[in-house]
PDB file of C-alpha atoms in Angstrom:
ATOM      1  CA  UNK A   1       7.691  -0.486 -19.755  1.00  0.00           C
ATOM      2  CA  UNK A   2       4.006  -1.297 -20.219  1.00  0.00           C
ATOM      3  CA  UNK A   3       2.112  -2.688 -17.231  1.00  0.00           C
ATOM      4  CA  UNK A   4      -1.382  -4.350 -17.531  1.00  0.00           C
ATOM      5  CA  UNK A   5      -4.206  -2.593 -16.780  1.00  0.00           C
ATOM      6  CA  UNK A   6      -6.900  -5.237 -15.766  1.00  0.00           C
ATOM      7  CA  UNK A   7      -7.307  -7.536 -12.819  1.00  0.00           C
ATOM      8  CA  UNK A   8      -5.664  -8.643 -10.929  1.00  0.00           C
ATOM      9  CA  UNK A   9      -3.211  -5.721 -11.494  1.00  0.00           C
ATOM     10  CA  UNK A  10      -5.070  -2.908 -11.091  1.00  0.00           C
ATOM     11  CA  UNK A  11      -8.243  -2.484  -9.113  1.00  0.00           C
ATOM     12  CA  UNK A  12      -9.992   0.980  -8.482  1.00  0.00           C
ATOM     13  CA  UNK A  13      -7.523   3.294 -10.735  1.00  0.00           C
ATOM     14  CA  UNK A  14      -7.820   5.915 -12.865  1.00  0.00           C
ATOM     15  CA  UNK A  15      -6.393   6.537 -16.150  1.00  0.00           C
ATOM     16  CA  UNK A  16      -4.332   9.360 -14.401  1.00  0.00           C
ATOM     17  CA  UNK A  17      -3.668   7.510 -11.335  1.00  0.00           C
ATOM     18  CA  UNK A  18      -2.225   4.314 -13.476  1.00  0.00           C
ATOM     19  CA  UNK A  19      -0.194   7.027 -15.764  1.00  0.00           C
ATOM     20  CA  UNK A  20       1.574   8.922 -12.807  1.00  0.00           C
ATOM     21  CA  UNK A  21       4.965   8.120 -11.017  1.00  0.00           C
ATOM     22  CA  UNK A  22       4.821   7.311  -7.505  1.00  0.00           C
ATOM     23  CA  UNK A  23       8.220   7.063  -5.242  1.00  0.00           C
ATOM     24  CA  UNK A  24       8.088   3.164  -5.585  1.00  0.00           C
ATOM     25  CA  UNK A  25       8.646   3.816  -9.143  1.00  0.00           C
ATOM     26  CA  UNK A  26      11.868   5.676  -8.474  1.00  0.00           C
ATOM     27  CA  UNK A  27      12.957   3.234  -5.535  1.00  0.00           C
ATOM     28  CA  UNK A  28      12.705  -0.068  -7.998  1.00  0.00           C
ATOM     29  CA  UNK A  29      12.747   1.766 -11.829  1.00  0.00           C
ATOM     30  CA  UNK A  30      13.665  -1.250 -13.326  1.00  0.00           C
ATOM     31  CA  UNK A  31      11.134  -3.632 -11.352  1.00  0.00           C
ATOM     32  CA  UNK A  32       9.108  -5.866 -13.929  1.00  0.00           C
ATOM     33  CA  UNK A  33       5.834  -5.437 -12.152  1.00  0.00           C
ATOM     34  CA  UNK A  34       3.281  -2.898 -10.653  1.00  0.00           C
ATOM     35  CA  UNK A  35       0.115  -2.890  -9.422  1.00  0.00           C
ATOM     36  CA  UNK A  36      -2.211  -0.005  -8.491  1.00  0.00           C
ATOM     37  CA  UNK A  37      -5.248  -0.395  -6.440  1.00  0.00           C
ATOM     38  CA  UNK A  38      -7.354   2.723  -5.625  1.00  0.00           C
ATOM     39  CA  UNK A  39     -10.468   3.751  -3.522  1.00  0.00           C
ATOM     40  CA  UNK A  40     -12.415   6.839  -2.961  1.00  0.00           C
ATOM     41  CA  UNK A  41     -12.754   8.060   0.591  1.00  0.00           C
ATOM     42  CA  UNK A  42     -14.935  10.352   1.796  1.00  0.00           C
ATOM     43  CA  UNK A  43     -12.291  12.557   4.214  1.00  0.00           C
ATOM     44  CA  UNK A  44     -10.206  15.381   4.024  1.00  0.00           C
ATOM     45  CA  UNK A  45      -6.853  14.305   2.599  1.00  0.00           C
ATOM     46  CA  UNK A  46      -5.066  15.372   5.991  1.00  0.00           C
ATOM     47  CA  UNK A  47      -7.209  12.852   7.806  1.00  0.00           C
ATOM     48  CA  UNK A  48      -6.519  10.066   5.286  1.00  0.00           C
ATOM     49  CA  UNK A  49      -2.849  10.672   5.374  1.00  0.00           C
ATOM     50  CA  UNK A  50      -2.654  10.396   9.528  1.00  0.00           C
ATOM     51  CA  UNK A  51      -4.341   7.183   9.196  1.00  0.00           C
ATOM     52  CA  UNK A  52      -1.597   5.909   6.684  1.00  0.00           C
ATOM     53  CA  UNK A  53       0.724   6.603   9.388  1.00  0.00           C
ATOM     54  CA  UNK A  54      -0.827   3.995  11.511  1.00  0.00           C
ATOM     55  CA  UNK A  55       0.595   1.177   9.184  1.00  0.00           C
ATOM     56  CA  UNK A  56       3.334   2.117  11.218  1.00  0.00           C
ATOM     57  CA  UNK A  57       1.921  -0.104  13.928  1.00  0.00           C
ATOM     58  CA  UNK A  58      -0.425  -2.702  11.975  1.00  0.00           C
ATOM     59  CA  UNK A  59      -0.854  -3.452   8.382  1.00  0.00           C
ATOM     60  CA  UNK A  60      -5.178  -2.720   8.654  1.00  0.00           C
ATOM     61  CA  UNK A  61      -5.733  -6.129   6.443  1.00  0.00           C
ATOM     62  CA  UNK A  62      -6.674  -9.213   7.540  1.00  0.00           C
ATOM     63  CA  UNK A  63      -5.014  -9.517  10.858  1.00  0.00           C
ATOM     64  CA  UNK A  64      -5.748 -12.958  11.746  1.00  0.00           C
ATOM     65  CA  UNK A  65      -3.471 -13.208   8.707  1.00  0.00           C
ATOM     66  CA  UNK A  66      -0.839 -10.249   8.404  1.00  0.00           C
ATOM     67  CA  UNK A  67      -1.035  -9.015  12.156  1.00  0.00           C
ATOM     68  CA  UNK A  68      -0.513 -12.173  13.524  1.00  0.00           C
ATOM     69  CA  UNK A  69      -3.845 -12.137  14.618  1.00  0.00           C
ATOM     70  CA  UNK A  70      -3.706  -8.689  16.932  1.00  0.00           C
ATOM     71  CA  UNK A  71      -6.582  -6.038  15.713  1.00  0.00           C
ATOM     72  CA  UNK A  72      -5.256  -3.049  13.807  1.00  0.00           C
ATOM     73  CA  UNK A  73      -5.962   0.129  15.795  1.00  0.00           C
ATOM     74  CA  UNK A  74      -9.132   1.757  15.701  1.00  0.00           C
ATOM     75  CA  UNK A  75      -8.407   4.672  17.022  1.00  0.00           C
ATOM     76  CA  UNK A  76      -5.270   7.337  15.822  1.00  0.00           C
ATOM     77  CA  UNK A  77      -2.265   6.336  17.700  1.00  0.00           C
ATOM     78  CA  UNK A  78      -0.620   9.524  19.329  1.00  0.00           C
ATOM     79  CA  UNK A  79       3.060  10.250  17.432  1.00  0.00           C
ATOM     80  CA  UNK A  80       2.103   7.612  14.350  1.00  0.00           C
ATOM     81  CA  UNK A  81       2.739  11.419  11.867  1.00  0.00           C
ATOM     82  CA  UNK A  82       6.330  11.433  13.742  1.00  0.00           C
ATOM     83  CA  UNK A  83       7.928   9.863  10.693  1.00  0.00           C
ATOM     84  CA  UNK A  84      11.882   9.159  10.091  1.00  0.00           C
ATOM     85  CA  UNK A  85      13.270   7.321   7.033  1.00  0.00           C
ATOM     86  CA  UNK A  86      14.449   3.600   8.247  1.00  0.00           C
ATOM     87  CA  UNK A  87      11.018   3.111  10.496  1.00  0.00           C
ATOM     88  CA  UNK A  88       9.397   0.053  10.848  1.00  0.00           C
ATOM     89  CA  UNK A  89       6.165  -0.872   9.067  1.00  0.00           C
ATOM     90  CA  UNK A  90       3.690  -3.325   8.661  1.00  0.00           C
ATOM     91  CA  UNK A  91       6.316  -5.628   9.896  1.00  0.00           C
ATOM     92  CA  UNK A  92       8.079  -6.421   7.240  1.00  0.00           C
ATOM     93  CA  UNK A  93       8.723  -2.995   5.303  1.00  0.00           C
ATOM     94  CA  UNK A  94      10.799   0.288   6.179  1.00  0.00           C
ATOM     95  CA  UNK A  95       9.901   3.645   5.499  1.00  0.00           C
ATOM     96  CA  UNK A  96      12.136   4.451   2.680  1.00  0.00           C
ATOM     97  CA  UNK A  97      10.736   7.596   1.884  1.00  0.00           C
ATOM     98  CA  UNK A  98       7.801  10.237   2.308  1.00  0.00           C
ATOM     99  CA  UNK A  99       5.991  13.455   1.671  1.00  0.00           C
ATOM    100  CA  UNK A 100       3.904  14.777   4.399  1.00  0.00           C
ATOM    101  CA  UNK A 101       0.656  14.920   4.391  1.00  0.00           C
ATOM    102  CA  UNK A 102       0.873  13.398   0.959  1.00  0.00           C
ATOM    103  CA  UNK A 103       2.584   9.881   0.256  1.00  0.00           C
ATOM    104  CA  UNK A 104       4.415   6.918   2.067  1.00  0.00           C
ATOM    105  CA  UNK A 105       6.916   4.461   0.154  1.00  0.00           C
ATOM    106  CA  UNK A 106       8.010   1.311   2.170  1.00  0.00           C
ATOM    107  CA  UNK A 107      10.691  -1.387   1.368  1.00  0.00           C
ATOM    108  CA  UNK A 108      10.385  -5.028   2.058  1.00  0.00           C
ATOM    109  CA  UNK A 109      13.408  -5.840   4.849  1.00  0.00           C
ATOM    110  CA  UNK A 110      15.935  -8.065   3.611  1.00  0.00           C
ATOM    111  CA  UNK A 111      15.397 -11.820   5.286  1.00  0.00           C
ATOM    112  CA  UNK A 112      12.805 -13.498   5.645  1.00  0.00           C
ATOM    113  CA  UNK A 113      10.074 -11.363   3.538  1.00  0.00           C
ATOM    114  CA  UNK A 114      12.437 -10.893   0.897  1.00  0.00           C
ATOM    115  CA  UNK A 115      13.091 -14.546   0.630  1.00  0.00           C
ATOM    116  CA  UNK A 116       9.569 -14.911   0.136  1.00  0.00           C
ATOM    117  CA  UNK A 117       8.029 -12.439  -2.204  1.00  0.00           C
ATOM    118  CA  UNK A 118      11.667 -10.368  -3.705  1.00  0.00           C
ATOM    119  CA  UNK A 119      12.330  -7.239  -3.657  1.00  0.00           C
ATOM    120  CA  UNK A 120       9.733  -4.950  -3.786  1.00  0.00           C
ATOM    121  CA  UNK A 121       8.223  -1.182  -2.572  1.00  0.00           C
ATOM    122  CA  UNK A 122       5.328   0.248  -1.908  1.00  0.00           C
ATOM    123  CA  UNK A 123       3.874   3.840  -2.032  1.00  0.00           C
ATOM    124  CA  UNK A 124       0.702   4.949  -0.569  1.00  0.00           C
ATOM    125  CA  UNK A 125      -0.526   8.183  -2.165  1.00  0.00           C
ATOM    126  CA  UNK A 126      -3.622  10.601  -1.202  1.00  0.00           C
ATOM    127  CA  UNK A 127      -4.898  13.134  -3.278  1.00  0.00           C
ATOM    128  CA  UNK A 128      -7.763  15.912  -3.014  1.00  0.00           C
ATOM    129  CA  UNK A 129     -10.726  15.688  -4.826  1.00  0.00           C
ATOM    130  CA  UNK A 130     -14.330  17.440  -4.545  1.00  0.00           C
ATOM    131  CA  UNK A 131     -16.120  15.408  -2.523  1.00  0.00           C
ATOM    132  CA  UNK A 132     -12.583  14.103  -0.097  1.00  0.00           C
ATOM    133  CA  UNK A 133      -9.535  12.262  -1.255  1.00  0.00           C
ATOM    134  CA  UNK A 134      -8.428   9.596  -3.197  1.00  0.00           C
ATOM    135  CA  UNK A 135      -6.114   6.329  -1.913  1.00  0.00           C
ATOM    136  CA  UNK A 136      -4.249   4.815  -4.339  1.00  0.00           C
ATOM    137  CA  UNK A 137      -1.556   2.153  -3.142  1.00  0.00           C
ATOM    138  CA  UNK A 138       0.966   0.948  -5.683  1.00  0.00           C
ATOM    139  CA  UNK A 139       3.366  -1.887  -5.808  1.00  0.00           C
ATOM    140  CA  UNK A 140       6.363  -2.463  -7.493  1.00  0.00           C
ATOM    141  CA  UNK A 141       8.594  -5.218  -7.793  1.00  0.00           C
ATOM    142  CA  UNK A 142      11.171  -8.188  -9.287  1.00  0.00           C
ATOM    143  CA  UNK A 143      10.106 -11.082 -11.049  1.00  0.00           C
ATOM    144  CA  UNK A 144      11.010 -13.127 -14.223  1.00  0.00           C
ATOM    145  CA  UNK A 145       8.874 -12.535 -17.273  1.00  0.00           C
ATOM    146  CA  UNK A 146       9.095 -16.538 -18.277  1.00  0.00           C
ATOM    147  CA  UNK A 147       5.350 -18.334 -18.264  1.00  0.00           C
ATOM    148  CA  UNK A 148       6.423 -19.826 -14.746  1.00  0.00           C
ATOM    149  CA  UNK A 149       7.566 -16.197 -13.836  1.00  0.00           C
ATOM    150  CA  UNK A 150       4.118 -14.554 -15.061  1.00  0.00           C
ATOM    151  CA  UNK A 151       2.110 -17.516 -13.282  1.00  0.00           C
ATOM    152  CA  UNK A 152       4.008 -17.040  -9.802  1.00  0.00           C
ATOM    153  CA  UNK A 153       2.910 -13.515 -10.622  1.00  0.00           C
ATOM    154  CA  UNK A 154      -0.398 -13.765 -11.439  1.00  0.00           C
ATOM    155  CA  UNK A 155      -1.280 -15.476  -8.650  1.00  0.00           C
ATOM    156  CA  UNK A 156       1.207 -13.016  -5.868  1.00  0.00           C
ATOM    157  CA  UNK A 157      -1.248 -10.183  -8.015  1.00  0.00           C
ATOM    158  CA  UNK A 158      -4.585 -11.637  -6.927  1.00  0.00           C
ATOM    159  CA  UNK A 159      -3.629 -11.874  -3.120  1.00  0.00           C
ATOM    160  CA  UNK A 160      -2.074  -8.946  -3.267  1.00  0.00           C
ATOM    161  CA  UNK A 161      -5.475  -7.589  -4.395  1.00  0.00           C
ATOM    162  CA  UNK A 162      -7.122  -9.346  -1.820  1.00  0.00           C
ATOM    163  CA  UNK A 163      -5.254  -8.148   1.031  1.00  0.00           C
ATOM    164  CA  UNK A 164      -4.485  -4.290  -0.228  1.00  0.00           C
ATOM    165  CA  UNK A 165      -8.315  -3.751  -1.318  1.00  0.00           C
ATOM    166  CA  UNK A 166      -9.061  -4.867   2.541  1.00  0.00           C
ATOM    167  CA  UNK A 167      -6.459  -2.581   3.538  1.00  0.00           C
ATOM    168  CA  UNK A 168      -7.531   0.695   1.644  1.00  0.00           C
ATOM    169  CA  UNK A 169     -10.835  -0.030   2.360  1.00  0.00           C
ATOM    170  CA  UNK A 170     -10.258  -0.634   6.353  1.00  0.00           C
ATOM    171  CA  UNK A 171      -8.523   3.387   5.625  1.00  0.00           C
ATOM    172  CA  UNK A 172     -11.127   4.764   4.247  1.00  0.00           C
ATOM    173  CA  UNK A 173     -13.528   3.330   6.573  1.00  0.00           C
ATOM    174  CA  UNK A 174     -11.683   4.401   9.463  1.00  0.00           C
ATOM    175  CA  UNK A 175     -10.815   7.952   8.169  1.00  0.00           C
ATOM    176  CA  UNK A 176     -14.360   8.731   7.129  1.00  0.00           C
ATOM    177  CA  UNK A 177     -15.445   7.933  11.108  1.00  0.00           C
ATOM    178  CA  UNK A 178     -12.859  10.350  12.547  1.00  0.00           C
ATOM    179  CA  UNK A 179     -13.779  13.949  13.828  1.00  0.00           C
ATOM    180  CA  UNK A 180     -11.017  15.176  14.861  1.00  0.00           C
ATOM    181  CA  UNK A 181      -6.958  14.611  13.900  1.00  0.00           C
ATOM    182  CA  UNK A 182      -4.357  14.228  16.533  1.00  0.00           C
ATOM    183  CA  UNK A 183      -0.542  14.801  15.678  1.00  0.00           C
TER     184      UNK A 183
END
């Protein structure tokens, strides 16, 4: 299936990044959507990767919006890496699967959060490059391809681009300030 490759779907990617399979891909193969949203951070990959585990704890958006208005963590939260398949994250999601030290894919929770946005996943990916790593988060998900179908869409694309550009940026940020990585 062919995704598009413009705002509000994708923000930030690369040709390679947009191109590659991610485990949200594999969770939801048949999901009708994806978006990909990307950032360059200036950190070792290993740092990057400890502060995905955070999201663990917080979502590191908006949090007088997501977090119900509680501040994200600012500092690396001792045991976040400890990481077990069924976890609780951001909330709303579980940790369906991951590869240390490399990517994250979360599952909306049935209820509530399903009820409102469908079934849908999530991976969170860092890679090396020569000057740090790259974050690229992807989403995947249901939704009818109808014009009222594309509109709800469109418009659950652009504040997902809102929130997830915060996000990876608020990553970045905070993995470029840290020193030194705890477990």
């Amino acid at each position: 299936m062919e995704f598009p490759a413009e705002l509000p779907y994708v923000w930030g990617a690369t040709t390679a990044e947009l191109t590659r399979r991610y485990g949200c891909d594999d969770l939801l193969p048949d999901a009708a959507y994806r978006m990909v949203r990307a950032t360059s951070v200036a950190a070792a990959p290993e740092v990057v990767y400890r502060w995905l585990c955070q999201l663990r704890f917080a979502p590191y958006s908006y949090d007088w919006l997501d977090n119900f208005g509680r501040r994200s963590p600012r500092s690396l939260v001792p045991g976040a890496g400890d990481l077990a398949v069924g976890q609780q994250v951001m909330t709303i999601f579980t940790l369906a699967s991951f590869t240390p030290g490399e990517e994250l894919t979360v599952r909306i929770r049935p209820g509530r959060p399903t009820a409102v946005f469908g079934d849908l996943a999530v991976s969170y990916v860092v890679r090396p490059t020569a000057v740090g790593s790259r974050l690229v988060g992807v989403l995947r998900l249901h939704g009818e391809l109808d014009l009222p179908g594309r509109t709800r869409m469109a418009l659950l694309a652009w504040g997902d681009l809102l929130m997830m550009r915060k996000q990876l940026w608020t990553l970045a940020d905070l993995a470029e300030r840290t020193t030194e990585v705890a477990a």
